[in-house]
Amino acid sequence: MSARKILILNGHPGQTSLSKSLCAAYQSAAEGNGHLVRFHDISQMQFDMDYGQGGYHEPKPLEPDLAAFLGDLEWAEHVVMAAPLWWGAIPAKLKGVFDRALLPGRAFDTRNANFLGLPAPMLTGKTARVLLTSDTPALLLRLFYGNAVKKFISRQILGFVGIKPTRFTTFAPATDAPESKVETWLAAAGGLGAKAA
């Protein structure tokens, strides 16, 4: 397998988390197999999450951490994101990354809309893997909630800008998971990293 360019985003805002450990396992295995990895950790990123009143015509200038993230997103062939499921969605700071960084002219082209009026995606040719931690088991997430968070991430964020397909690996229930279970999960993340999958 030829080396792939991989962007890893830890979407948990805490300094330490299962999400961050999953990212580390993925990164270590990917780099061990010769893949090129750039890592971003939202717990370390400094930026204003609020898009504010600027609008698309006068957006806020991107802070250095967001500019670096967007540049690496454009560079990458494969995007890996780890995030916890909080109140049926993703953490606010992670949503803030997408609100601020995925802008017209870099992520999508409003001047080139399709017959439905949707702008042309500008980040095509990339795939994604989401490592989702949750206390809701994957089966119940599908039966009771219709996989809403997965649709939100894969269709309304990543797919909207052209990153697809998005594949998910769910680790649940995550709170107070025994160490043996966590080790199994970390090994699974490493297995994905080794294959850049």
mmCIF file of C-alpha atoms in Angstrom:
data_model
loop_
_atom_site.group_PDB
_atom_site.id
_atom_site.type_symbol
_atom_site.label_atom_id
_atom_site.label_comp_id
_atom_site.label_asym_id
_atom_site.label_seq_id
_atom_site.Cartn_x
_atom_site.Cartn_y
_atom_site.Cartn_z
ATOM 1 C CA MET A 1 0.000 0.000 0.000
ATOM 2 C CA SER A 2 1.350 3.428 -0.909
ATOM 3 C CA ALA A 3 1.690 6.044 1.812
ATOM 4 C CA ARG A 4 -1.387 8.160 2.429
ATOM 5 C CA LYS A 5 -1.589 11.704 3.755
ATOM 6 C CA ILE A 6 -3.743 11.578 6.878
ATOM 7 C CA LEU A 7 -5.197 14.362 9.007
ATOM 8 C CA ILE A 8 -6.196 13.295 12.513
ATOM 9 C CA LEU A 9 -8.464 15.552 14.565
ATOM 10 C CA ASN A 10 -9.073 14.835 18.214
ATOM 11 C CA GLY A 11 -12.511 16.343 18.746
ATOM 12 C CA HIS A 12 -12.664 15.976 22.537
ATOM 13 C CA PRO A 13 -12.042 19.303 24.307
ATOM 14 C CA GLY A 14 -10.576 17.693 27.433
ATOM 15 C CA GLN A 15 -6.841 17.486 28.038
ATOM 16 C CA THR A 16 -7.092 13.713 28.395
ATOM 17 C CA SER A 17 -9.777 11.477 26.933
ATOM 18 C CA LEU A 18 -10.521 8.157 25.310
ATOM 19 C CA SER A 19 -10.856 10.028 22.015
ATOM 20 C CA LYS A 20 -7.296 11.321 22.336
ATOM 21 C CA SER A 21 -6.004 7.846 23.159
ATOM 22 C CA LEU A 22 -7.764 6.418 20.104
ATOM 23 C CA CYS A 23 -6.135 9.108 17.953
ATOM 24 C CA ALA A 24 -2.712 8.268 19.401
ATOM 25 C CA ALA A 25 -3.179 4.560 18.683
ATOM 26 C CA TYR A 26 -4.296 5.277 15.125
ATOM 27 C CA GLN A 27 -1.427 7.719 14.522
ATOM 28 C CA SER A 28 1.251 5.422 15.897
ATOM 29 C CA ALA A 29 0.151 2.509 13.707
ATOM 30 C CA ALA A 30 -0.290 4.692 10.626
ATOM 31 C CA GLU A 31 3.160 6.244 10.951
ATOM 32 C CA GLY A 32 4.606 2.812 11.673
ATOM 33 C CA ASN A 33 3.336 1.719 8.263
ATOM 34 C CA GLY A 34 4.825 4.719 6.487
ATOM 35 C CA HIS A 35 1.765 6.961 6.237
ATOM 36 C CA LEU A 36 2.148 10.725 6.647
ATOM 37 C CA VAL A 37 0.148 12.078 9.581
ATOM 38 C CA ARG A 38 -0.691 15.583 10.775
ATOM 39 C CA PHE A 39 -2.445 15.777 14.147
ATOM 40 C CA HIS A 40 -4.723 18.475 15.538
ATOM 41 C CA ASP A 41 -6.127 18.475 19.068
ATOM 42 C CA ILE A 42 -9.016 20.816 19.803
ATOM 43 C CA SER A 43 -8.098 20.875 23.472
ATOM 44 C CA GLN A 44 -4.956 22.768 22.390
ATOM 45 C CA MET A 45 -6.490 24.880 19.621
ATOM 46 C CA GLN A 46 -7.144 28.546 20.397
ATOM 47 C CA PHE A 47 -9.895 30.268 18.429
ATOM 48 C CA ASP A 48 -13.246 32.022 18.765
ATOM 49 C CA MET A 49 -15.943 29.413 18.190
ATOM 50 C CA ASP A 50 -18.581 32.049 17.421
ATOM 51 C CA TYR A 51 -18.945 32.811 13.731
ATOM 52 C CA GLY A 52 -20.479 36.135 14.729
ATOM 53 C CA GLN A 53 -22.027 38.701 12.449
ATOM 54 C CA GLY A 54 -19.368 38.757 9.754
ATOM 55 C CA GLY A 55 -21.252 36.702 7.214
ATOM 56 C CA TYR A 56 -19.653 34.901 4.306
ATOM 57 C CA HIS A 57 -18.735 38.169 2.593
ATOM 58 C CA GLU A 58 -16.754 39.484 5.562
ATOM 59 C CA PRO A 59 -15.777 36.446 7.636
ATOM 60 C CA LYS A 60 -13.580 36.711 10.695
ATOM 61 C CA PRO A 61 -9.936 36.101 9.851
ATOM 62 C CA LEU A 62 -8.924 32.578 10.780
ATOM 63 C CA GLU A 63 -6.793 32.291 13.884
ATOM 64 C CA PRO A 64 -3.459 30.472 13.332
ATOM 65 C CA ASP A 65 -4.774 27.154 14.700
ATOM 66 C CA LEU A 66 -7.778 27.206 12.364
ATOM 67 C CA ALA A 67 -5.674 28.277 9.388
ATOM 68 C CA ALA A 68 -3.283 25.391 10.054
ATOM 69 C CA PHE A 69 -6.176 22.953 10.375
ATOM 70 C CA LEU A 70 -7.756 24.069 7.103
ATOM 71 C CA GLY A 71 -4.431 23.889 5.299
ATOM 72 C CA ASP A 72 -3.881 20.351 6.545
ATOM 73 C CA LEU A 73 -7.445 19.417 5.631
ATOM 74 C CA GLU A 74 -6.755 20.522 2.054
ATOM 75 C CA TRP A 75 -3.457 18.573 2.109
ATOM 76 C CA ALA A 76 -4.922 15.311 3.428
ATOM 77 C CA GLU A 77 -6.225 12.359 1.446
ATOM 78 C CA HIS A 78 -7.861 10.738 4.474
ATOM 79 C CA VAL A 79 -9.445 12.463 7.462
ATOM 80 C CA VAL A 80 -9.736 10.774 10.843
ATOM 81 C CA MET A 81 -11.808 12.354 13.581
ATOM 82 C CA ALA A 82 -12.373 11.065 17.094
ATOM 83 C CA ALA A 83 -15.232 12.551 19.065
ATOM 84 C CA PRO A 84 -17.578 11.777 21.927
ATOM 85 C CA LEU A 85 -21.327 11.760 21.502
ATOM 86 C CA TRP A 86 -22.620 14.570 23.745
ATOM 87 C CA TRP A 87 -26.346 15.322 23.868
ATOM 88 C CA GLY A 88 -26.882 13.553 20.574
ATOM 89 C CA ALA A 89 -24.204 15.490 18.702
ATOM 90 C CA ILE A 90 -20.562 16.564 18.884
ATOM 91 C CA PRO A 91 -18.903 18.897 21.420
ATOM 92 C CA ALA A 92 -19.453 22.619 20.869
ATOM 93 C CA LYS A 93 -15.777 23.378 20.301
ATOM 94 C CA LEU A 94 -15.571 20.719 17.593
ATOM 95 C CA LYS A 95 -18.653 22.183 15.914
ATOM 96 C CA GLY A 96 -16.908 25.548 16.180
ATOM 97 C CA VAL A 97 -13.976 24.249 14.133
ATOM 98 C CA PHE A 98 -16.328 23.431 11.275
ATOM 99 C CA ASP A 99 -18.373 26.624 11.669
ATOM 100 C CA ARG A 100 -15.279 28.780 11.396
ATOM 101 C CA ALA A 101 -12.951 26.850 9.068
ATOM 102 C CA LEU A 102 -15.240 25.431 6.374
ATOM 103 C CA LEU A 103 -15.767 28.598 4.388
ATOM 104 C CA PRO A 104 -16.811 29.440 0.824
ATOM 105 C CA GLY A 105 -13.897 29.565 -1.546
ATOM 106 C CA ARG A 106 -11.940 26.950 0.418
ATOM 107 C CA ALA A 107 -14.473 24.253 1.359
ATOM 108 C CA PHE A 108 -17.361 24.887 -1.049
ATOM 109 C CA ASP A 109 -18.143 27.128 -4.024
ATOM 110 C CA THR A 110 -21.381 29.096 -3.784
ATOM 111 C CA ARG A 111 -20.884 30.450 -7.313
ATOM 112 C CA ASN A 112 -21.114 26.961 -8.753
ATOM 113 C CA ALA A 113 -24.371 25.455 -7.507
ATOM 114 C CA ASN A 114 -26.110 22.340 -8.752
ATOM 115 C CA PHE A 115 -29.752 22.103 -9.874
ATOM 116 C CA LEU A 116 -30.863 21.891 -6.228
ATOM 117 C CA GLY A 117 -28.998 25.053 -5.360
ATOM 118 C CA LEU A 118 -26.289 23.268 -3.377
ATOM 119 C CA PRO A 119 -22.798 24.733 -3.730
ATOM 120 C CA ALA A 120 -20.051 22.682 -5.342
ATOM 121 C CA PRO A 121 -17.848 20.873 -2.817
ATOM 122 C CA MET A 122 -14.165 21.819 -2.927
ATOM 123 C CA LEU A 123 -12.609 19.109 -0.726
ATOM 124 C CA THR A 124 -13.341 16.142 -2.967
ATOM 125 C CA GLY A 125 -11.107 13.127 -3.388
ATOM 126 C CA LYS A 126 -10.824 12.528 0.356
ATOM 127 C CA THR A 127 -12.226 9.811 2.583
ATOM 128 C CA ALA A 128 -13.005 9.888 6.293
ATOM 129 C CA ARG A 129 -13.116 7.692 9.374
ATOM 130 C CA VAL A 130 -14.909 8.780 12.550
ATOM 131 C CA LEU A 131 -14.016 7.132 15.845
ATOM 132 C CA LEU A 132 -17.155 7.781 17.875
ATOM 133 C CA THR A 133 -17.257 7.201 21.622
ATOM 134 C CA SER A 134 -20.653 6.926 23.242
ATOM 135 C CA ASP A 135 -22.582 5.509 26.154
ATOM 136 C CA THR A 136 -25.319 4.537 23.713
ATOM 137 C CA PRO A 137 -24.486 1.219 22.020
ATOM 138 C CA ALA A 138 -24.344 1.346 18.228
ATOM 139 C CA LEU A 139 -27.492 -0.764 17.830
ATOM 140 C CA LEU A 140 -29.545 1.529 20.072
ATOM 141 C CA LEU A 141 -28.050 4.591 18.393
ATOM 142 C CA ARG A 142 -29.520 3.290 15.150
ATOM 143 C CA LEU A 143 -32.856 1.981 16.482
ATOM 144 C CA PHE A 144 -33.803 4.848 18.794
ATOM 145 C CA TYR A 145 -32.080 7.826 17.183
ATOM 146 C CA GLY A 146 -31.806 6.829 13.529
ATOM 147 C CA ASN A 147 -28.031 7.355 13.611
ATOM 148 C CA ALA A 148 -28.715 11.086 13.609
ATOM 149 C CA VAL A 149 -25.185 12.042 14.646
ATOM 150 C CA LYS A 150 -23.705 9.905 11.893
ATOM 151 C CA LYS A 151 -25.941 11.502 9.275
ATOM 152 C CA PHE A 152 -25.083 14.955 10.617
ATOM 153 C CA ILE A 153 -21.335 14.342 10.385
ATOM 154 C CA SER A 154 -21.238 12.359 7.140
ATOM 155 C CA ARG A 155 -23.836 14.246 5.115
ATOM 156 C CA GLN A 156 -24.190 17.755 6.501
ATOM 157 C CA ILE A 157 -20.546 18.449 7.325
ATOM 158 C CA LEU A 158 -18.005 16.199 5.617
ATOM 159 C CA GLY A 159 -20.133 15.142 2.665
ATOM 160 C CA PHE A 160 -21.257 18.719 2.049
ATOM 161 C CA VAL A 161 -17.675 19.775 1.340
ATOM 162 C CA GLY A 162 -16.909 16.632 -0.688
ATOM 163 C CA ILE A 163 -15.267 14.311 1.859
ATOM 164 C CA LYS A 164 -16.771 10.870 1.330
ATOM 165 C CA PRO A 165 -17.398 8.180 2.091
ATOM 166 C CA THR A 166 -17.309 8.588 5.850
ATOM 167 C CA ARG A 167 -17.018 5.347 7.780
ATOM 168 C CA PHE A 168 -17.726 5.067 11.497
ATOM 169 C CA THR A 169 -16.325 2.917 14.267
ATOM 170 C CA THR A 170 -18.280 3.187 17.510
ATOM 171 C CA PHE A 171 -16.809 2.479 20.937
ATOM 172 C CA ALA A 172 -19.554 2.027 23.522
ATOM 173 C CA PRO A 173 -20.495 2.144 26.304
ATOM 174 C CA ALA A 174 -17.462 4.313 26.990
ATOM 175 C CA THR A 175 -17.942 5.745 30.484
ATOM 176 C CA ASP A 176 -16.229 3.560 33.063
ATOM 177 C CA ALA A 177 -15.279 0.993 30.434
ATOM 178 C CA PRO A 178 -12.955 -1.619 31.952
ATOM 179 C CA GLU A 179 -9.281 -1.374 31.090
ATOM 180 C CA SER A 180 -9.424 -4.625 29.135
ATOM 181 C CA LYS A 181 -12.169 -3.206 26.925
ATOM 182 C CA VAL A 182 -10.264 0.029 26.384
ATOM 183 C CA GLU A 183 -7.180 -1.929 25.369
ATOM 184 C CA THR A 184 -9.286 -3.819 22.825
ATOM 185 C CA TRP A 185 -10.581 -0.536 21.446
ATOM 186 C CA LEU A 186 -7.099 0.948 21.205
ATOM 187 C CA ALA A 187 -5.944 -2.126 19.328
ATOM 188 C CA ALA A 188 -8.883 -1.728 16.941
ATOM 189 C CA ALA A 189 -7.946 1.921 16.321
ATOM 190 C CA GLY A 190 -4.384 0.844 15.694
ATOM 191 C CA GLY A 191 -5.564 -1.757 13.218
ATOM 192 C CA LEU A 192 -7.406 0.933 11.298
ATOM 193 C CA GLY A 193 -4.360 3.194 11.398
ATOM 194 C CA ALA A 194 -2.090 0.486 10.049
ATOM 195 C CA LYS A 195 -4.357 0.183 7.017
ATOM 196 C CA ALA A 196 -5.028 3.957 6.813
ATOM 197 C CA ALA A 197 -8.696 2.992 6.829
#
